[in-house]
Structure formats: C-alpha cells, structure tokens
PDB file of C-alpha atoms in Angstrom:
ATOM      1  CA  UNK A   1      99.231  75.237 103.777  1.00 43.00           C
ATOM      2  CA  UNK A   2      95.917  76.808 102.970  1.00 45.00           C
ATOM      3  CA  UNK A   3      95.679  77.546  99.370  1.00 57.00           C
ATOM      4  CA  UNK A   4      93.878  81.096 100.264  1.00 66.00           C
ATOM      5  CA  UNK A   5      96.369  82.950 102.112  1.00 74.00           C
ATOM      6  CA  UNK A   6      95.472  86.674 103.383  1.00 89.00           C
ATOM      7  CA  UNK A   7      98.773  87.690 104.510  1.00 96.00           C
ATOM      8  CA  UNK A   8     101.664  89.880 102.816  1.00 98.00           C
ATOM      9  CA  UNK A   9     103.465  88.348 100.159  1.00 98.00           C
ATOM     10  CA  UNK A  10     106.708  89.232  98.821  1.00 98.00           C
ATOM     11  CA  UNK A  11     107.589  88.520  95.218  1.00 98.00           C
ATOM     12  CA  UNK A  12     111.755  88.048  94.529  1.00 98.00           C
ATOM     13  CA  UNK A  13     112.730  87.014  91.203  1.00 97.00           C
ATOM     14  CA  UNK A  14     115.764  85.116  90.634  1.00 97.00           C
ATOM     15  CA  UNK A  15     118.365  84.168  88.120  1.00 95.00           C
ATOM     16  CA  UNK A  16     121.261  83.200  88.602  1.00 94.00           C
ATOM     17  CA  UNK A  17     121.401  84.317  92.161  1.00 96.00           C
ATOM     18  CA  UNK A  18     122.957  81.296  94.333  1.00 97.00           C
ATOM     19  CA  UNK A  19     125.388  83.512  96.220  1.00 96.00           C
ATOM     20  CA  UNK A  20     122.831  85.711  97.075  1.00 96.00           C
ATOM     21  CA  UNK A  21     118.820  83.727  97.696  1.00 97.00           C
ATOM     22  CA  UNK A  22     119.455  81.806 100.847  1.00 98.00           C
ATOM     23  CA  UNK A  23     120.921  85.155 102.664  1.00 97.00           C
ATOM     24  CA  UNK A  24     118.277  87.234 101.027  1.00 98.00           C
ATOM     25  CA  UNK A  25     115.477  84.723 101.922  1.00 98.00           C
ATOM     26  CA  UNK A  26     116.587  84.570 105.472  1.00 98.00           C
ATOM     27  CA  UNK A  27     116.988  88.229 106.278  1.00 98.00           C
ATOM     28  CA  UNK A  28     113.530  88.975 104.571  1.00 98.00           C
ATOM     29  CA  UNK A  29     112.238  86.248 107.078  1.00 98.00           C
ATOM     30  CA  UNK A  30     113.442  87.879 110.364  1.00 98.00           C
ATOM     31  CA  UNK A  31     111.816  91.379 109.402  1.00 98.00           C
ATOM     32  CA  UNK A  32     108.416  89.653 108.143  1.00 98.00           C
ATOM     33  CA  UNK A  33     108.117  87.856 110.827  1.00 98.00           C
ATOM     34  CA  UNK A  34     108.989  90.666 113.528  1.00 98.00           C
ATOM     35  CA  UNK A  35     106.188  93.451 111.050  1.00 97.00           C
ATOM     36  CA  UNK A  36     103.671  90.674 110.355  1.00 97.00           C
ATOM     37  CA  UNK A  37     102.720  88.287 113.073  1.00 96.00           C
ATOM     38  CA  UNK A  38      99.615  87.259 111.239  1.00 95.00           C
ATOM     39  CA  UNK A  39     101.753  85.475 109.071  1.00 97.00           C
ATOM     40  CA  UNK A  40     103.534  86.575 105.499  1.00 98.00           C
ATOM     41  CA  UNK A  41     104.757  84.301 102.511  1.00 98.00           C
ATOM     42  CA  UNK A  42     107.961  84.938 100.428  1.00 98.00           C
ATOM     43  CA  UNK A  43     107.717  83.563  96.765  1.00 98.00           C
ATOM     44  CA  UNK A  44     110.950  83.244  94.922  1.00 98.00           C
ATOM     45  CA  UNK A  45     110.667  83.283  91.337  1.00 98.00           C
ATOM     46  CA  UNK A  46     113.114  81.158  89.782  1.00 98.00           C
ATOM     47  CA  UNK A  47     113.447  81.740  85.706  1.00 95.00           C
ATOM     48  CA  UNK A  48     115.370  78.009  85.267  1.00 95.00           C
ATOM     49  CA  UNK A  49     118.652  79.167  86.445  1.00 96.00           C
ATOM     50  CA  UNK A  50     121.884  77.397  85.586  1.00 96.00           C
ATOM     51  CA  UNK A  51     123.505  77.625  88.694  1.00 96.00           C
ATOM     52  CA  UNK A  52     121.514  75.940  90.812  1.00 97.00           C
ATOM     53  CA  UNK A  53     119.599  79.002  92.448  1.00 97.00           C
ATOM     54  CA  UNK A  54     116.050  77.337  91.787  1.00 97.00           C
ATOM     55  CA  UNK A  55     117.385  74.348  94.078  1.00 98.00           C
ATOM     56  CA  UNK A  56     118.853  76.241  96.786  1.00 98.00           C
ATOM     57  CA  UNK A  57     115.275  78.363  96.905  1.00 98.00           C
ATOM     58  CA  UNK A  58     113.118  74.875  97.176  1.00 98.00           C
ATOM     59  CA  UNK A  59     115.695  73.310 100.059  1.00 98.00           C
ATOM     60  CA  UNK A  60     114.583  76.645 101.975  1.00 98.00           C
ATOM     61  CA  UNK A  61     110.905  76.161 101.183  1.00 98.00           C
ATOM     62  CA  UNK A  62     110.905  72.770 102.089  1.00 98.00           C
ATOM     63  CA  UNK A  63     113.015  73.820 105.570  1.00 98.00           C
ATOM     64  CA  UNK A  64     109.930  76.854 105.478  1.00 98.00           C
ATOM     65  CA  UNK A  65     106.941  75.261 103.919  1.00 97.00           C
ATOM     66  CA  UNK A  66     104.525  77.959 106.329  1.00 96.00           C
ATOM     67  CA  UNK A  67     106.280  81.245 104.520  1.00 98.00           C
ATOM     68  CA  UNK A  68     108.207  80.318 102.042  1.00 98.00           C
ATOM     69  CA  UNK A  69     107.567  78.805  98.029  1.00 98.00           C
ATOM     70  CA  UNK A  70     109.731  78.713  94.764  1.00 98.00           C
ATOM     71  CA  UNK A  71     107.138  79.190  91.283  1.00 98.00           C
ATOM     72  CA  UNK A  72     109.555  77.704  88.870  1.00 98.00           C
ATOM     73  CA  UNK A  73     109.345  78.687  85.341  1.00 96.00           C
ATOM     74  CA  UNK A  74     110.498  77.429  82.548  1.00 93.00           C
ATOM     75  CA  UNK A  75     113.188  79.491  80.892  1.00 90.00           C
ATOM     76  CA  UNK A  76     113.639  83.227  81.498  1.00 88.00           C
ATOM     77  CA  UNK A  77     111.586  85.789  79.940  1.00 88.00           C
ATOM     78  CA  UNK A  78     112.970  89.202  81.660  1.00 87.00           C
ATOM     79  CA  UNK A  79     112.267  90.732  84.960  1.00 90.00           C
ATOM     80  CA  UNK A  80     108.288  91.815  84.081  1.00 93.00           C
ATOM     81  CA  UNK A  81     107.196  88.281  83.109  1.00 94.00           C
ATOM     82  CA  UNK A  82     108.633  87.019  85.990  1.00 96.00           C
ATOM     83  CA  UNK A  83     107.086  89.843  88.862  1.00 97.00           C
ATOM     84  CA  UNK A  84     103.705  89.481  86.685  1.00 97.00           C
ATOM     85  CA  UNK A  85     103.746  85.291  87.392  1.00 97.00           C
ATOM     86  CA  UNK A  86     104.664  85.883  90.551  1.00 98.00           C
ATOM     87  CA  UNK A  87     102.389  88.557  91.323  1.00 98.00           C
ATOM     88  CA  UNK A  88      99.553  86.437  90.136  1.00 97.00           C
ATOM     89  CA  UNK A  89     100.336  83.359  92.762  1.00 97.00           C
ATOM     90  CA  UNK A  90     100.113  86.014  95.036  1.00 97.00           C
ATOM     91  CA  UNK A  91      96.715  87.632  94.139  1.00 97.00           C
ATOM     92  CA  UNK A  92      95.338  84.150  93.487  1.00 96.00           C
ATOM     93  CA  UNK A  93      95.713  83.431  97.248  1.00 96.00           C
ATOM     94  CA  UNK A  94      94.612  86.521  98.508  1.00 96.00           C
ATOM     95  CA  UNK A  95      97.394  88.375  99.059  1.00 97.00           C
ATOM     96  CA  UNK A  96      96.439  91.778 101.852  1.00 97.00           C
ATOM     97  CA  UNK A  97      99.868  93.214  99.888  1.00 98.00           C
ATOM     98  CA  UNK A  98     102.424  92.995  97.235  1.00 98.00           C
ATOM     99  CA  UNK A  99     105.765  93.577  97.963  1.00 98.00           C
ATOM    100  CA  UNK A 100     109.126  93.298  95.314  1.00 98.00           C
ATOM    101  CA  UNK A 101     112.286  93.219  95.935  1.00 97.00           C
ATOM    102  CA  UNK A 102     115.797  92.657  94.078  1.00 95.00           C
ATOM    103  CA  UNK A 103     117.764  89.440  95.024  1.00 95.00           C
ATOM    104  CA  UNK A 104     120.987  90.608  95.217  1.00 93.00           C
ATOM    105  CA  UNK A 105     120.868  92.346  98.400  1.00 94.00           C
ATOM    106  CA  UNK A 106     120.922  95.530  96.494  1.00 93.00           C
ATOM    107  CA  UNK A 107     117.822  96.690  98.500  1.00 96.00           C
ATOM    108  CA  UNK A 108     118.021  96.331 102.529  1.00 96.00           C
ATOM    109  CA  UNK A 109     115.040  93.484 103.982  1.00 97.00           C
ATOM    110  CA  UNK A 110     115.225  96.001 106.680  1.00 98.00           C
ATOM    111  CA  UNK A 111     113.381  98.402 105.063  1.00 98.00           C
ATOM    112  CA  UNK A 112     110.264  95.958 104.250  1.00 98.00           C
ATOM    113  CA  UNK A 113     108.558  96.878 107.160  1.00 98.00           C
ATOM    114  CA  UNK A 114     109.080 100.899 106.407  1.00 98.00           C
ATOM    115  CA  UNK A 115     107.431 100.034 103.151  1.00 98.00           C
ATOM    116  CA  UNK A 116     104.558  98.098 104.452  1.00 98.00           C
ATOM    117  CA  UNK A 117     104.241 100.351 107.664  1.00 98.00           C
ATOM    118  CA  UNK A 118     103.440 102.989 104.898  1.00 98.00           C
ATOM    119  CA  UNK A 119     100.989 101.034 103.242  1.00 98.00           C
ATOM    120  CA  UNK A 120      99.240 100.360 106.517  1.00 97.00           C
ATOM    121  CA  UNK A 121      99.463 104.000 106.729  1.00 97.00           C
ATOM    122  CA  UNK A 122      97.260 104.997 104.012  1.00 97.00           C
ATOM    123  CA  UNK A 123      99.438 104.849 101.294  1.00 98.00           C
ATOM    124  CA  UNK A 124      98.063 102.547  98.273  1.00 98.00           C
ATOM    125  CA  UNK A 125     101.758 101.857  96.642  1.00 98.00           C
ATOM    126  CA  UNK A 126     105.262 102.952  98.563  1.00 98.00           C
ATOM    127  CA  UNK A 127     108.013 103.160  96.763  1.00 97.00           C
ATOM    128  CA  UNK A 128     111.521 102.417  97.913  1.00 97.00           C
ATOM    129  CA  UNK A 129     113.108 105.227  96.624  1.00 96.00           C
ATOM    130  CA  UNK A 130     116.947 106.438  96.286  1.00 94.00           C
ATOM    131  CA  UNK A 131     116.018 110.392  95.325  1.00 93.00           C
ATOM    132  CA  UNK A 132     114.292 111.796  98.291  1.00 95.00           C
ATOM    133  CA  UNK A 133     115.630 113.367 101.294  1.00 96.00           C
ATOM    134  CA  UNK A 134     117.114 110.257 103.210  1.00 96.00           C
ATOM    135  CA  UNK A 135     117.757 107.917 100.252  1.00 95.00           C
ATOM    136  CA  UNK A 136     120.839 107.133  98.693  1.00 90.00           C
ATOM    137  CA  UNK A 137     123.022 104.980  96.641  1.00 87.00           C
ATOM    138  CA  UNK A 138     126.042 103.570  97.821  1.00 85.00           C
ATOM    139  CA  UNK A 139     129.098 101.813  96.131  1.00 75.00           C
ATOM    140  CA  UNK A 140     128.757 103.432  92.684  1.00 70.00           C
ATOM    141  CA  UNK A 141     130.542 105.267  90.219  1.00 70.00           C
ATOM    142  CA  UNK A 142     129.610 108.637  88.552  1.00 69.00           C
ATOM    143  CA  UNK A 143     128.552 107.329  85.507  1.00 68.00           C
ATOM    144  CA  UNK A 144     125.904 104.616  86.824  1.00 68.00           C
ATOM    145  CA  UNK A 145     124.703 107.527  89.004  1.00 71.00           C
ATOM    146  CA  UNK A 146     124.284 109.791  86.239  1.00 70.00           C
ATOM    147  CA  UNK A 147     122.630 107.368  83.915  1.00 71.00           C
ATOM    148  CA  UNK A 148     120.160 106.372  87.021  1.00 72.00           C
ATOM    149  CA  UNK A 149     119.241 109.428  88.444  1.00 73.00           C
ATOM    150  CA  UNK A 150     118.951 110.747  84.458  1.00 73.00           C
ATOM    151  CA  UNK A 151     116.688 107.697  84.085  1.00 76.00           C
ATOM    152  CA  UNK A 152     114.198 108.651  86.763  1.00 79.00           C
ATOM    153  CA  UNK A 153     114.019 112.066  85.440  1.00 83.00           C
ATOM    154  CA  UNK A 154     113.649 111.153  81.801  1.00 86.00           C
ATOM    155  CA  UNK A 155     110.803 109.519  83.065  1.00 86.00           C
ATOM    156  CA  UNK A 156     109.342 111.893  84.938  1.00 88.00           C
ATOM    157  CA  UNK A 157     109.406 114.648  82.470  1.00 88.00           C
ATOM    158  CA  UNK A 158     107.919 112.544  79.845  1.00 90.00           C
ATOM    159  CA  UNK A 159     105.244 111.051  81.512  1.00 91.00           C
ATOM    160  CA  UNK A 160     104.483 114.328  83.664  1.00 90.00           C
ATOM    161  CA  UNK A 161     104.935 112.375  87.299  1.00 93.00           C
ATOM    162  CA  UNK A 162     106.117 113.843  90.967  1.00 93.00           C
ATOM    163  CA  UNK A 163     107.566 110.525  91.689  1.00 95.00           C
ATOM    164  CA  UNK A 164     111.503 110.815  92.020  1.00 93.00           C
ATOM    165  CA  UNK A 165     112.433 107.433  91.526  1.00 93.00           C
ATOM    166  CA  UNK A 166     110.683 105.737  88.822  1.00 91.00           C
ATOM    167  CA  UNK A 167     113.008 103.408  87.935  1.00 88.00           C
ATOM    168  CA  UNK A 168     113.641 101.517  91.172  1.00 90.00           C
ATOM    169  CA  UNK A 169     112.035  97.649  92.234  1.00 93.00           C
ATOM    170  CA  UNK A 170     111.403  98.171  96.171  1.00 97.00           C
ATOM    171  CA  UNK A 171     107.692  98.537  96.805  1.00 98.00           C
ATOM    172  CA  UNK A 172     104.770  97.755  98.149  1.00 98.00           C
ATOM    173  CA  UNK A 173     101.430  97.422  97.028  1.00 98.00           C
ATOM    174  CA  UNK A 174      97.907  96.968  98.761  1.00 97.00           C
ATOM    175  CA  UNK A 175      96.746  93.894  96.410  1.00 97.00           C
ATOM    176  CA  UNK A 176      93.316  95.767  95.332  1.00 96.00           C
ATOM    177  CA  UNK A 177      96.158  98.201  93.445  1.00 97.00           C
ATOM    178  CA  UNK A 178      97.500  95.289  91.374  1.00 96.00           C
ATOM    179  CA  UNK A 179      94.283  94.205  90.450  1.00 95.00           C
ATOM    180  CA  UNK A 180      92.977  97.414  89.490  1.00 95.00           C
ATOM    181  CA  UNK A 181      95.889  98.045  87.306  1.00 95.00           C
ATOM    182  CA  UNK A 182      95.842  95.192  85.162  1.00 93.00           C
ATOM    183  CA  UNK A 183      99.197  93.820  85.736  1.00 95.00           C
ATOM    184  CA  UNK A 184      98.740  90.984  82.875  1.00 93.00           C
ATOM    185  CA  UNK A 185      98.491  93.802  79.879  1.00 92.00           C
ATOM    186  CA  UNK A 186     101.513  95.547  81.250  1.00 92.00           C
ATOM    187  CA  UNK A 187     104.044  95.418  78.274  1.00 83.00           C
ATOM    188  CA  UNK A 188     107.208  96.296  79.720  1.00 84.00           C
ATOM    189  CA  UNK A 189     110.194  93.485  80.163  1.00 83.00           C
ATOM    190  CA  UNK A 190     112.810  94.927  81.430  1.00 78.00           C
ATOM    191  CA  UNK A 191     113.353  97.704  84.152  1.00 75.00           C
ATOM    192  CA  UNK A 192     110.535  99.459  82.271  1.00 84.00           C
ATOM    193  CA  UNK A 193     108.207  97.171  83.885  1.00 90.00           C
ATOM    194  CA  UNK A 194     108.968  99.519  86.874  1.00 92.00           C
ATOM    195  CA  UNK A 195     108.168 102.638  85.714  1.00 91.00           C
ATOM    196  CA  UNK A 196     104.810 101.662  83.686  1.00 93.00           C
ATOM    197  CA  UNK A 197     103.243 100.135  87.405  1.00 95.00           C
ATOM    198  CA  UNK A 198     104.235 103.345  88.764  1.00 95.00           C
ATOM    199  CA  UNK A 199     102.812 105.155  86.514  1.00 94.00           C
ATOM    200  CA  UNK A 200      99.144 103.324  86.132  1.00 95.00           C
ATOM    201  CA  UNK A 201      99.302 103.635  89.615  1.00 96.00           C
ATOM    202  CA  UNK A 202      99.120 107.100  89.710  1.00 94.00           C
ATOM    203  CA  UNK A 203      96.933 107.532  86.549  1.00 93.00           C
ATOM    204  CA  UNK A 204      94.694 105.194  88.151  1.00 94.00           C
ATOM    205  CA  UNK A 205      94.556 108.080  91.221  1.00 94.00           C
ATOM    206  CA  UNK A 206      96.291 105.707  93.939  1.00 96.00           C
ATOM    207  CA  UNK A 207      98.400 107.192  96.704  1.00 97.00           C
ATOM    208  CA  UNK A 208     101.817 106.988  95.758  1.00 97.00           C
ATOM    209  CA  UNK A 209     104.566 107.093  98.539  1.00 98.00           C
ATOM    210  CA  UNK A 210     107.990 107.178  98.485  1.00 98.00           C
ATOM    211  CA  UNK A 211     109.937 105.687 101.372  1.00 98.00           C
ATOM    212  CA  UNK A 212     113.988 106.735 101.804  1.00 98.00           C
ATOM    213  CA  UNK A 213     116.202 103.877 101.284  1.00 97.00           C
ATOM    214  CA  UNK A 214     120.046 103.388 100.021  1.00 95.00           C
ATOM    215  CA  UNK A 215     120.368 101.342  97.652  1.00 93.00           C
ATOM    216  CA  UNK A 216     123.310  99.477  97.724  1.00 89.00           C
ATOM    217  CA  UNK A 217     125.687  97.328  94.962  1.00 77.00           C
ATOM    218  CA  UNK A 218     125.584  93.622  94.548  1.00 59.00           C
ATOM    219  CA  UNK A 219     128.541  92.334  96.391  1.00 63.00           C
ATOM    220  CA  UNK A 220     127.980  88.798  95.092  1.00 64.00           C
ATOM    221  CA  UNK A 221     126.758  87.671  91.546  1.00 52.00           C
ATOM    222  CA  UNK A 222     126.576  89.440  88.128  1.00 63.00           C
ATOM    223  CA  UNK A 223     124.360  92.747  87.364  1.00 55.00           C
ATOM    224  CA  UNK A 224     121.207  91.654  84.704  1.00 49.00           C
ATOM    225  CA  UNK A 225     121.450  95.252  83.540  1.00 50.00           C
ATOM    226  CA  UNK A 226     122.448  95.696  79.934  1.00 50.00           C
ATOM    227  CA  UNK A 227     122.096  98.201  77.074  1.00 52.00           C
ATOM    228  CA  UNK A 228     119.332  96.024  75.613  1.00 59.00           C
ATOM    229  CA  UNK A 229     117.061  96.914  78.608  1.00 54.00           C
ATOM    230  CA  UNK A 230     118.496 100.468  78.684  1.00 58.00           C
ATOM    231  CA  UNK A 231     117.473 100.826  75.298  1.00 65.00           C
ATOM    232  CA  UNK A 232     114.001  99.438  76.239  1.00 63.00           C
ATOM    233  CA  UNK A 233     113.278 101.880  78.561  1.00 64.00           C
ATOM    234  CA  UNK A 234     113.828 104.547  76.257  1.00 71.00           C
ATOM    235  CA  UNK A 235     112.022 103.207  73.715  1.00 75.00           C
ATOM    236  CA  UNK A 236     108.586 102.554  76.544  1.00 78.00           C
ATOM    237  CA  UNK A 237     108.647 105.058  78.085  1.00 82.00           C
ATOM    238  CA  UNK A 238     107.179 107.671  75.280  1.00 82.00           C
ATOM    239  CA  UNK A 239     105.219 104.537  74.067  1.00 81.00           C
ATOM    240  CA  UNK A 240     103.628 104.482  77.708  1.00 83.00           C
ATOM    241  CA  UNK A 241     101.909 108.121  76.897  1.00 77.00           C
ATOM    242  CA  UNK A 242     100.730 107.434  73.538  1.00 77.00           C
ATOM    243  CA  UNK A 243      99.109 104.014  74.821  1.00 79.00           C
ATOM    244  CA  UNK A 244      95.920 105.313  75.652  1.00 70.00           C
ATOM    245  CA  UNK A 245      95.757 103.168  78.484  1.00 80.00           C
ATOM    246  CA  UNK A 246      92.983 104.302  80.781  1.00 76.00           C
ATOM    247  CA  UNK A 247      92.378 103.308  84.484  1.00 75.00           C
ATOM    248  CA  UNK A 248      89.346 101.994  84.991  1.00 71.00           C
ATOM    249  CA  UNK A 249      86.782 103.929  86.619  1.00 60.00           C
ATOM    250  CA  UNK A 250      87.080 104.418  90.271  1.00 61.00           C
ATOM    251  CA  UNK A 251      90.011 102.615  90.780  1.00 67.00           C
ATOM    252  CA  UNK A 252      91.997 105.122  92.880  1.00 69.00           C
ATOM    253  CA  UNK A 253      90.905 106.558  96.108  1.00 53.00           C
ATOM    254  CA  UNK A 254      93.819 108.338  97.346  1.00 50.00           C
ATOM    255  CA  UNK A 255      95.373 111.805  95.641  1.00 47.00           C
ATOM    256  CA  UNK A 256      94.826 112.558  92.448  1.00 39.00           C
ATOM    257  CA  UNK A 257      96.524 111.347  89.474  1.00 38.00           C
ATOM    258  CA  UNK A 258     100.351 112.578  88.943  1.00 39.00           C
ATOM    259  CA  UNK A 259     100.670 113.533  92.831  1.00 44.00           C
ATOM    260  CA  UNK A 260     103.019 111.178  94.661  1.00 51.00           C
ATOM    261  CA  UNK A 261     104.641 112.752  97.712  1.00 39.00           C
ATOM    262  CA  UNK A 262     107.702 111.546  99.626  1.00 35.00           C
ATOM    263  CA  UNK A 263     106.710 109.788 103.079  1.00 36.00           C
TER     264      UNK A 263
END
C-alpha cells in the first residue's frame, strides 16, 4: 500500500468493542466502496483492549490490507487522544477527508455517504446530527434524552453557536479543516472533544453542516459514557470561551463564524 494515500479515511476508535468491530467494519466497507470508487481507508483505533477487539480489527486488515488498518496504542487515554492519533495517520497520508464514527453501531454506515456527499457539496465539516428536522434518537429513555438534547443546548448557549447537535461523533471533515484547526492542542478527552472541533470549526469561519441521522442504542457491548466525562463537559465547555484560542488567519472560507445551517 502506498504510504501517501489521497482518498477518504474514516477514523473508528475502539475499546472494548468485539461484538460490535467486525460488523461495523464491514458495513462501513459496502457504503465506501459504493460513494468512493477512487478508493477509501478505514483506520480502527484500538486503545489495548482486553477483549480481544484489537485482534479481531488486524484479522480484518490483514483479510483488507487495500482499505483497511488497526493503529494500536498502548493503553487507553479517552476518546480525544484516540480520534487525534488517528486523525494524524490520516492527515500524514493525505487524507481528501476525515470522517468519525462510533463503533457500536450507534450511528448508521449508511449515512457515510450523506455526510461525505455534503462535503463534496461545499460544506467544509457535516455533522451527523440527531436535532434537526429528520434526525432522531431511537431506543432511549427520557432521561438520556433530556440530559443529551440539554447537553447540546448548554453548549450552544454558552459558546453562542447555531449548531444543534454539538455533542454528537458522526462527521466529516475536508482534511485542510483538521489541519487548520490544530487538532494536536485540542484539550478535550472525553465527549468534549466533540464539541471544541465543532466549535474551532466555526470560529475558524468553515461551513458547518448538519446532516439528519437517528441515532440509535448499542445493542451489543457496554456504553463508555460516565459521570466523569459528563462532568468534563461541563467543566470545558465555559473553559473553551475563556481560552482565547484564535483561528488562524484565513483559515475558513465558507460562512462566517457561529453560522452552521442544517443541510
């Protein structure tokens, strides 16, 4: 394999996930291959898990070695160290775009191409989002909905964004956007990580998307979410404003800062 690759890449991080990577690799597969003909890569980024997920990823690279390769690391660090390694592989070889997606099947492979499609579009960054006309969530109770949805607007109000869904891990990025950003000084760990590339994004004046999807519950394997990164987020998110992080001149070409429309 070439060791410059300019295709699409996506970026799944896994722990723990052994009921769910094969199927999740698979699927992602069939729709990459059918909205990319050019060629794509899939990188699953396995944090050392116990139960054998990092092993089941590499017998599918090796079955794959022309889209798909496993970045092991060495003991895991959260869910932002893990997308920024990952995202890095991906830059380093040229990557055309960024995609991310959960591993738990909590986010359709179907909808890939509707996120790239949008990219291809015009958009610099679509979002996969669950608040829009068209999106969804399916399989949960009241309380997870209220503490999502309350989330994403906690977010929004303090950081003065359009976006809806801040808080959600299905996107797509033209790879000039994660460059500009400057993924490696992100700070976040946790599902924070989410909202502060969102929001540089649109600081930086990128076009900002969001794409209807329904995100659905794990059916197989055990939810990372805690009250640790709950508490996180809360904590970052007001940190995120009195950063003083700046985008760098002329990074963004699309709308103006703070205006992300729904596609």
């Amino acid at each position: 394999m070439s060791s410059v690759v300019h295709v699409p890449w996506l970026v799944i991080p896994t722990f723990d996930e052994a009921e769910n990577v094969e199927r999740v690799v698979q699927l992602s597969r069939e729709v990459l291959a059918a909205a990319c003909p050019e060629g794509f890569r899939i990188l699953v980024v396995d944090d050392r898990s116990p139960d054998g997920t990092g092993e089941i990823a590499d017998r599918l690279a090796a079955a794959h070695p022309d889209e798909v390769q496993v970045l092991h690391r060495e003991r895991p660090e959260g869910l932002g160290p893990a997308y920024k390694a990952g995202f890095r592989v991906a830059l380093d070889a040229g990557a055309t775009h960024v995609m991310e997606m959960d591993a738990d099947l909590s986010h359709d492979p179907a909808d890939l191409a509707r996120l790239l499609d949008a990219v291809r579009g015009g958009a610099d960054l679509a979002l996969g989002s669950r608040y829009v006309p068209g999106g969804g969530v399916s399989d949960w109770g009241l309380l997870r909905r209220v503490i999502s949805r309350g989330g994403s607007w906690y977010a929004r109000r303090t950081l003065g964004l359009r976006v809806r869904d801040l808080t959600g891990g299905f996107k797509c990025f033209r790879g000039d956007v994660l460059r500009a950003i400057d993924v490696p000084t992100v700070r976040s760990v946790g599902y924070a990580f989410q909202v502060e590339l969102t929001w540089r994004a649109v600081l930086s004046g990128f076009r900002v998307v969001e794409v209807p999807i329904v995100f659905r519950d794990r059916t197989a394997g055990t939810s990372k979410m805690n009250w640790r990164i709950a508490r996180e987020a809360v904590v970052l998110v007001p940190a995120l404003r009195r950063s003083g992080w700046r985008a760098p001149v002329g990074a963004g070409t699309g709308a103006p800062a703070g205006d992300a429309r729904p596609s």
